[in-house]
mmCIF file of C-alpha atoms in Angstrom:
data_model
loop_
_atom_site.group_PDB
_atom_site.id
_atom_site.type_symbol
_atom_site.label_atom_id
_atom_site.label_comp_id
_atom_site.label_asym_id
_atom_site.label_seq_id
_atom_site.Cartn_x
_atom_site.Cartn_y
_atom_site.Cartn_z
ATOM 1 C CA UNK A 400 0.073 0.074 -0.086
ATOM 2 C CA UNK A 401 1.364 3.310 -1.196
ATOM 3 C CA UNK A 402 2.351 5.794 1.862
ATOM 4 C CA UNK A 403 0.982 8.736 -0.083
ATOM 5 C CA UNK A 404 -2.995 8.355 0.048
ATOM 6 C CA UNK A 405 -3.711 11.551 -0.621
ATOM 7 C CA UNK A 406 -4.183 13.351 -3.745
ATOM 8 C CA UNK A 407 -2.850 16.924 -2.830
ATOM 9 C CA UNK A 408 -4.224 19.873 -4.962
ATOM 10 C CA UNK A 409 -2.174 21.428 -7.580
ATOM 11 C CA UNK A 410 -2.357 24.935 -7.807
ATOM 12 C CA UNK A 411 -0.599 26.791 -10.634
ATOM 13 C CA UNK A 412 2.786 28.636 -10.150
ATOM 14 C CA UNK A 413 3.702 31.726 -11.636
ATOM 15 C CA UNK A 414 6.669 34.295 -11.724
ATOM 16 C CA UNK A 415 6.085 38.320 -11.850
ATOM 17 C CA UNK A 416 8.747 40.531 -12.486
ATOM 18 C CA UNK A 417 9.126 44.281 -11.310
ATOM 19 C CA UNK A 418 11.373 45.282 -14.087
ATOM 20 C CA UNK A 419 12.774 49.027 -13.271
ATOM 21 C CA UNK A 420 15.071 51.460 -15.077
ATOM 22 C CA UNK A 421 15.620 55.331 -14.583
ATOM 23 C CA UNK A 422 14.206 57.068 -17.725
ATOM 24 C CA UNK A 423 13.526 60.830 -18.237
ATOM 25 C CA UNK A 424 15.161 61.542 -14.489
ATOM 26 C CA UNK A 425 12.273 59.476 -13.374
ATOM 27 C CA UNK A 426 11.590 55.461 -12.001
ATOM 28 C CA UNK A 427 9.647 53.669 -14.761
ATOM 29 C CA UNK A 428 8.424 50.100 -14.559
ATOM 30 C CA UNK A 429 8.285 47.625 -17.566
ATOM 31 C CA UNK A 430 4.650 46.672 -18.334
ATOM 32 C CA UNK A 431 3.012 44.492 -20.764
ATOM 33 C CA UNK A 432 -0.862 45.109 -22.331
ATOM 34 C CA UNK A 433 -2.544 41.542 -22.273
ATOM 35 C CA UNK A 434 -3.280 40.275 -25.404
ATOM 36 C CA UNK A 435 -5.808 37.535 -24.374
ATOM 37 C CA UNK A 436 -8.227 37.080 -21.247
ATOM 38 C CA UNK A 437 -8.511 37.720 -18.415
ATOM 39 C CA UNK A 438 -7.831 41.820 -18.108
ATOM 40 C CA UNK A 439 -7.723 41.832 -21.972
ATOM 41 C CA UNK A 440 -6.053 45.128 -22.913
ATOM 42 C CA UNK A 441 -5.015 45.955 -19.545
ATOM 43 C CA UNK A 442 -1.615 46.553 -18.635
ATOM 44 C CA UNK A 443 0.352 44.383 -16.382
ATOM 45 C CA UNK A 444 3.924 43.500 -15.202
ATOM 46 C CA UNK A 445 5.299 40.895 -17.299
ATOM 47 C CA UNK A 446 5.343 37.134 -16.028
ATOM 48 C CA UNK A 447 4.476 33.783 -16.891
ATOM 49 C CA UNK A 448 3.675 30.076 -15.397
ATOM 50 C CA UNK A 449 6.239 27.894 -13.977
ATOM 51 C CA UNK A 450 7.037 25.039 -16.550
ATOM 52 C CA UNK A 451 7.675 21.658 -15.487
ATOM 53 C CA UNK A 452 11.398 21.411 -16.330
ATOM 54 C CA UNK A 453 12.542 24.723 -14.847
ATOM 55 C CA UNK A 454 12.979 26.524 -11.171
ATOM 56 C CA UNK A 455 11.506 29.679 -10.139
ATOM 57 C CA UNK A 456 14.587 31.489 -10.888
ATOM 58 C CA UNK A 457 14.740 30.234 -14.442
ATOM 59 C CA UNK A 458 11.316 31.057 -14.896
ATOM 60 C CA UNK A 459 11.612 34.905 -13.846
ATOM 61 C CA UNK A 460 14.812 35.170 -16.016
ATOM 62 C CA UNK A 461 13.303 33.053 -19.365
ATOM 63 C CA UNK A 462 10.354 35.556 -18.911
ATOM 64 C CA UNK A 463 12.507 38.528 -18.247
ATOM 65 C CA UNK A 464 14.700 37.840 -21.566
ATOM 66 C CA UNK A 465 11.500 37.135 -23.649
ATOM 67 C CA UNK A 466 9.993 40.491 -22.436
ATOM 68 C CA UNK A 467 13.400 42.662 -22.805
ATOM 69 C CA UNK A 468 15.462 40.884 -24.977
ATOM 70 C CA UNK A 469 18.341 41.351 -22.214
ATOM 71 C CA UNK A 470 19.567 38.577 -19.644
ATOM 72 C CA UNK A 471 19.482 40.326 -16.284
ATOM 73 C CA UNK A 472 22.607 39.915 -13.866
ATOM 74 C CA UNK A 473 20.767 40.064 -10.226
ATOM 75 C CA UNK A 474 17.135 39.399 -9.759
ATOM 76 C CA UNK A 475 15.567 39.444 -6.216
ATOM 77 C CA UNK A 476 12.885 37.139 -5.173
ATOM 78 C CA UNK A 477 11.155 39.425 -2.560
ATOM 79 C CA UNK A 478 7.458 37.772 -1.731
ATOM 80 C CA UNK A 479 4.861 35.636 -3.027
ATOM 81 C CA UNK A 480 1.124 36.494 -3.602
ATOM 82 C CA UNK A 481 -1.252 33.361 -2.991
ATOM 83 C CA UNK A 482 -4.815 35.099 -2.531
ATOM 84 C CA UNK A 483 -6.986 32.390 -3.644
ATOM 85 C CA UNK A 484 -8.946 34.933 -5.596
ATOM 86 C CA UNK A 485 -6.184 36.921 -7.217
ATOM 87 C CA UNK A 486 -6.609 35.015 -10.626
ATOM 88 C CA UNK A 487 -10.095 34.622 -12.156
ATOM 89 C CA UNK A 488 -8.593 31.444 -14.034
ATOM 90 C CA UNK A 489 -8.060 29.271 -10.805
ATOM 91 C CA UNK A 490 -5.569 28.832 -8.033
ATOM 92 C CA UNK A 491 -2.023 30.540 -9.235
ATOM 93 C CA UNK A 492 0.610 31.395 -6.261
ATOM 94 C CA UNK A 493 2.720 34.205 -7.856
ATOM 95 C CA UNK A 494 6.512 34.378 -6.618
ATOM 96 C CA UNK A 495 7.892 38.222 -7.203
ATOM 97 C CA UNK A 496 11.024 39.287 -8.431
ATOM 98 C CA UNK A 497 12.647 42.808 -8.798
ATOM 99 C CA UNK A 498 15.001 43.401 -11.474
ATOM 100 C CA UNK A 499 16.646 46.478 -12.090
ATOM 101 C CA UNK A 500 18.418 47.271 -15.778
ATOM 102 C CA UNK A 501 19.938 50.297 -17.731
ATOM 103 C CA UNK A 502 17.093 51.431 -20.288
ATOM 104 C CA UNK A 503 19.734 51.575 -22.790
ATOM 105 C CA UNK A 504 20.267 47.731 -22.257
ATOM 106 C CA UNK A 505 16.679 46.946 -23.174
ATOM 107 C CA UNK A 506 15.265 45.985 -26.195
ATOM 108 C CA UNK A 507 11.404 45.776 -25.470
ATOM 109 C CA UNK A 508 9.569 43.268 -27.224
ATOM 110 C CA UNK A 509 6.119 41.795 -26.612
ATOM 111 C CA UNK A 510 5.759 38.071 -25.690
ATOM 112 C CA UNK A 511 3.225 35.974 -27.345
ATOM 113 C CA UNK A 512 0.439 36.679 -25.121
ATOM 114 C CA UNK A 513 0.966 40.695 -24.766
ATOM 115 C CA UNK A 514 0.157 42.773 -27.410
ATOM 116 C CA UNK A 515 2.588 45.482 -26.132
ATOM 117 C CA UNK A 516 5.598 46.043 -23.786
ATOM 118 C CA UNK A 517 6.270 49.647 -22.770
ATOM 119 C CA UNK A 518 7.983 51.529 -20.068
ATOM 120 C CA UNK A 519 5.467 53.582 -17.657
ATOM 121 C CA UNK A 520 6.340 56.619 -15.046
ATOM 122 C CA UNK A 521 5.267 55.045 -11.780
ATOM 123 C CA UNK A 522 3.427 58.089 -11.085
ATOM 124 C CA UNK A 523 1.226 56.934 -14.244
ATOM 125 C CA UNK A 524 1.111 53.550 -13.276
ATOM 126 C CA UNK A 525 -2.123 52.638 -11.362
ATOM 127 C CA UNK A 526 -5.171 49.936 -12.020
ATOM 128 C CA UNK A 527 -3.107 47.022 -13.415
ATOM 129 C CA UNK A 528 -4.306 43.492 -14.352
ATOM 130 C CA UNK A 529 -4.716 41.146 -11.183
ATOM 131 C CA UNK A 530 -3.232 42.228 -8.089
ATOM 132 C CA UNK A 531 -0.140 43.845 -9.695
ATOM 133 C CA UNK A 532 -0.620 47.079 -8.094
ATOM 134 C CA UNK A 533 -0.100 45.284 -4.665
ATOM 135 C CA UNK A 534 2.848 43.649 -6.378
ATOM 136 C CA UNK A 535 4.454 46.881 -7.508
ATOM 137 C CA UNK A 536 4.093 48.512 -4.488
ATOM 138 C CA UNK A 537 5.575 45.769 -2.230
ATOM 139 C CA UNK A 538 8.621 45.844 -4.743
ATOM 140 C CA UNK A 539 9.236 49.535 -4.047
ATOM 141 C CA UNK A 540 9.104 49.244 -0.583
ATOM 142 C CA UNK A 541 11.692 46.246 -0.726
ATOM 143 C CA UNK A 542 13.603 48.775 -3.373
ATOM 144 C CA UNK A 543 13.784 51.249 -0.842
ATOM 145 C CA UNK A 544 14.616 48.771 2.160
ATOM 146 C CA UNK A 545 17.824 47.400 -0.079
ATOM 147 C CA UNK A 546 18.974 50.711 -0.998
ATOM 148 C CA UNK A 547 18.890 52.011 2.236
ATOM 149 C CA UNK A 548 20.881 48.973 3.874
ATOM 150 C CA UNK A 549 23.684 49.237 0.850
ATOM 151 C CA UNK A 550 23.325 51.909 -2.100
ATOM 152 C CA UNK A 551 25.581 49.772 -4.010
ATOM 153 C CA UNK A 552 22.283 48.080 -4.784
ATOM 154 C CA UNK A 553 21.212 50.866 -7.280
ATOM 155 C CA UNK A 554 24.610 49.958 -9.276
ATOM 156 C CA UNK A 555 22.444 48.126 -11.909
ATOM 157 C CA UNK A 556 20.449 51.531 -12.636
ATOM 158 C CA UNK A 557 22.949 53.413 -13.328
ATOM 159 C CA UNK A 558 25.972 53.843 -16.219
ATOM 160 C CA UNK A 559 29.418 51.989 -15.780
ATOM 161 C CA UNK A 560 30.665 55.217 -14.526
ATOM 162 C CA UNK A 561 28.822 57.387 -12.629
ATOM 163 C CA UNK A 562 29.539 60.445 -10.048
ATOM 164 C CA UNK A 563 28.432 60.298 -6.565
ATOM 165 C CA UNK A 564 26.131 63.000 -7.102
ATOM 166 C CA UNK A 565 24.123 60.937 -9.445
ATOM 167 C CA UNK A 566 24.311 58.167 -7.274
ATOM 168 C CA UNK A 567 23.008 59.960 -4.365
ATOM 169 C CA UNK A 568 20.236 61.433 -6.981
ATOM 170 C CA UNK A 569 19.068 57.657 -7.551
ATOM 171 C CA UNK A 570 19.077 56.738 -3.759
ATOM 172 C CA UNK A 571 17.011 60.105 -2.946
ATOM 173 C CA UNK A 572 14.433 58.779 -5.668
ATOM 174 C CA UNK A 573 14.271 55.347 -4.331
ATOM 175 C CA UNK A 574 13.949 55.857 -0.967
ATOM 176 C CA UNK A 575 11.824 58.986 -0.872
ATOM 177 C CA UNK A 576 14.219 60.944 1.492
ATOM 178 C CA UNK A 577 16.878 63.632 1.083
ATOM 179 C CA UNK A 578 20.208 62.670 2.610
ATOM 180 C CA UNK A 579 23.344 65.156 3.476
ATOM 181 C CA UNK A 580 26.055 65.161 0.650
ATOM 182 C CA UNK A 581 28.704 64.807 2.819
ATOM 183 C CA UNK A 582 27.451 62.138 5.295
ATOM 184 C CA UNK A 583 26.602 60.158 1.844
ATOM 185 C CA UNK A 584 29.830 60.560 -0.040
ATOM 186 C CA UNK A 585 31.768 59.245 2.974
ATOM 187 C CA UNK A 586 29.313 56.428 3.522
ATOM 188 C CA UNK A 587 29.744 55.021 0.050
ATOM 189 C CA UNK A 588 33.593 55.644 -0.113
ATOM 190 C CA UNK A 589 34.303 54.070 2.883
ATOM 191 C CA UNK A 590 31.907 50.930 2.086
ATOM 192 C CA UNK A 591 34.730 49.814 -0.409
ATOM 193 C CA UNK A 592 31.582 49.205 -3.264
ATOM 194 C CA UNK A 593 33.017 51.456 -5.669
ATOM 195 C CA UNK A 594 36.246 52.995 -7.039
ATOM 196 C CA UNK A 595 37.486 55.990 -8.720
ATOM 197 C CA UNK A 596 38.383 56.484 -11.972
ATOM 198 C CA UNK A 597 41.172 58.522 -13.764
ATOM 199 C CA UNK A 598 37.954 60.373 -15.519
ATOM 200 C CA UNK A 599 35.671 63.159 -14.633
ATOM 201 C CA UNK A 600 32.288 64.571 -15.883
ATOM 202 C CA UNK A 601 32.695 68.054 -17.254
ATOM 203 C CA UNK A 602 29.728 70.219 -17.455
ATOM 204 C CA UNK A 603 28.454 73.922 -16.213
ATOM 205 C CA UNK A 604 29.939 73.316 -12.903
ATOM 206 C CA UNK A 605 33.321 72.045 -11.645
ATOM 207 C CA UNK A 606 34.537 68.615 -13.245
ATOM 208 C CA UNK A 607 33.347 65.796 -10.967
ATOM 209 C CA UNK A 608 35.160 62.635 -10.685
ATOM 210 C CA UNK A 609 33.751 59.395 -11.950
ATOM 211 C CA UNK A 610 33.668 56.465 -10.114
ATOM 212 C CA UNK A 611 32.672 52.698 -10.889
ATOM 213 C CA UNK A 612 31.622 49.401 -8.956
ATOM 214 C CA UNK A 613 34.798 48.219 -7.302
#
């Protein structure tokens, strides 16, 4: 007699990805317009169902590559969403990921079940399909926490060489709070996470030294 008598429920599992970049001086999120039901025509986060031959990280990376045309470096699994009624098609558990990219590295393309893919400013992003408004809010809260713990978490949003002023502006943008320039510079320089370059950014003001991740 088999020791496994029960027939366990088999909910579907999906990965949804919050992909953020800096465009036009603001954080923007990658959204897809759904090409089929449910929520046909509504904007949603990119994502898809877990296939039998992959783990969740592989699923998230596959969906990202299909939506953006790039293979992401770091992805952060930050929460799961399992409300019974979150998907009208049935029981679906979503594992949510956060990815930061440089806009110039992304080649947008819609996937098979999406009619369109586009960057959207966060200020104009609401009323998403499923519970994706909740997922996006949770991702932004996690981004703020990660940035406060280690500003180097924000490096993927920046060009390969950047000024400390640029890093500070991105930090303030993602955490929603201003910081003292001198204290921030000291924190970052003493962290060992950056290295100075023999190059400067030149403009209307005093040339500013460029840095790169250490």
